[in-house]
Amino acid sequence: MEEKIQLAVLFGGVSSEHEVSLMSAASILNHLDPEKYLISRVGITRDGRWLLFEGENSRMTGGQWEAPEYTVPAILSPDRADHGLLIFRGEQIERRHIDVVLPVLHGKNGEDGTVQGFCEIAGIPYVGCGVLASAACMDKEFTHSMLTLHGIPNARFIAVRQWEKETVQQLEGRMEQAGIAYPVFVKPANAGSSVGVSKAHDRQELLKALETAFKEDKKVLVEETLVGTEAECAVMGNLSPAAAADVGEIEPLRELYDYEGKYCDDTTALHIPARISPEAAQQMRSLAVRAYSLLGCRGLARVDFFVLKQGERVVLNELNTFPGFTHISMFPKLFCHGGMRYGELIDRLIAYAREER
């Protein structure tokens, strides 16, 4: 019988997407095959404490998992001789070997290359993109610049840095030079899941939107508004990545597809396949794989697009290097729609991690 893989699943995190991570991790844990994996569940609290969770998966969401009766302090050791976890049970330190880390962490301090770098130092393979690709895809200004440099269509934008303290007149002047007019989207350069994102229709709303975005990051993007279908493509693989057979469509039932619409309420409808032409869908899949490879992605990513109403022009919006894995998340839905089982999807991602490193 094949030896089980020692798997550490990281969840939570010091991030505005902490709660989503709990939902994604709970979903993944419920689909992992106990015949294949010996699973260590390691949660990171909002204030940065690392805890080995030993309770039921049903207690993952809502903060219940942090209760002392379910947890023991534990950390991922940076010492390669340990190659795994240090678990602190009173005065005793237990060393637990880990074969693969599955970092089910969204947003800052998890999807941005930080945890990936820690795993590199520890010498432990991990699921998903490496340090550079994770950081590059998290920084929306860098992503836009790379896409533009290589001829991949994306939104026009300007970057606004908090420390430069430009006047609103100077910002509007730069917007005009970049061909951007109201209404505009204002978003943190380094954040995910629409946290801190606003739509501004005039100068007053722009100032308010900048204030909101600067709470999440010191660098903010002001982007042109693209009118069209919001569509997403799932890509998986290492050196020979492939897109899911179908692309999905996001239909927000209110003006902004925000955090609540993605994870918390029923104000969004999903359509698989997307209600676009086969030609536009194929172009999306081709551009998604090209951008994935260009930015050095490995393992997985969800690539988001707009398909403009006029001429069905495809414009890439952003890449998410560890997208949501909740029951309503598009990445698993797209591959499962093509016939893959959810558990098989996770198995493949873990296999890619072991193959890559």
Short mmCIF file of N, CA and C in Angstrom, two decimals, residues 137-141 187-191 217 219-221:
data_model
loop_
_atom_site.label_atom_id
_atom_site.label_comp_id
_atom_site.label_asym_id
_atom_site.label_seq_id
_atom_site.Cartn_x
_atom_site.Cartn_y
_atom_site.Cartn_z
N CYS A 137 1.28 38.88 -9.38
CA CYS A 137 -0.16 38.88 -9.65
C CYS A 137 -0.94 39.62 -8.57
N MET A 138 -0.40 39.69 -7.36
CA MET A 138 -1.08 40.44 -6.30
C MET A 138 -1.01 41.94 -6.56
N ASP A 139 0.12 42.41 -7.10
CA ASP A 139 0.30 43.84 -7.35
C ASP A 139 -0.33 44.19 -8.70
N LYS A 140 -1.50 44.82 -8.67
CA LYS A 140 -2.26 45.07 -9.90
C LYS A 140 -1.53 46.02 -10.84
N GLU A 141 -0.74 46.96 -10.31
CA GLU A 141 0.01 47.85 -11.21
C GLU A 141 1.04 47.04 -11.99
N LYS A 187 -9.30 50.94 -6.74
CA LYS A 187 -9.04 49.70 -6.01
C LYS A 187 -7.62 49.70 -5.42
N PRO A 188 -7.43 49.04 -4.28
CA PRO A 188 -6.08 48.89 -3.75
C PRO A 188 -5.23 48.10 -4.74
N ALA A 189 -3.95 48.45 -4.86
CA ALA A 189 -3.09 47.72 -5.78
C ALA A 189 -2.81 46.32 -5.28
N ASN A 190 -2.78 46.14 -3.96
CA ASN A 190 -2.45 44.84 -3.37
C ASN A 190 -3.55 44.40 -2.41
N ALA A 191 -4.58 43.85 -2.92
CA ALA A 191 -5.68 43.29 -2.13
C ALA A 191 -6.49 42.41 -3.06
N ASP A 217 -4.22 49.58 1.26
CA ASP A 217 -2.89 49.58 0.66
C ASP A 217 -2.44 51.02 0.46
N LYS A 219 -0.82 51.99 -2.13
CA LYS A 219 -0.84 52.24 -3.57
C LYS A 219 -2.20 51.82 -4.11
N VAL A 220 -2.78 52.69 -4.92
CA VAL A 220 -4.16 52.49 -5.40
C VAL A 220 -4.19 52.68 -6.90
N LEU A 221 -5.08 51.92 -7.56
CA LEU A 221 -5.28 52.08 -8.99
C LEU A 221 -6.61 52.76 -9.27
#
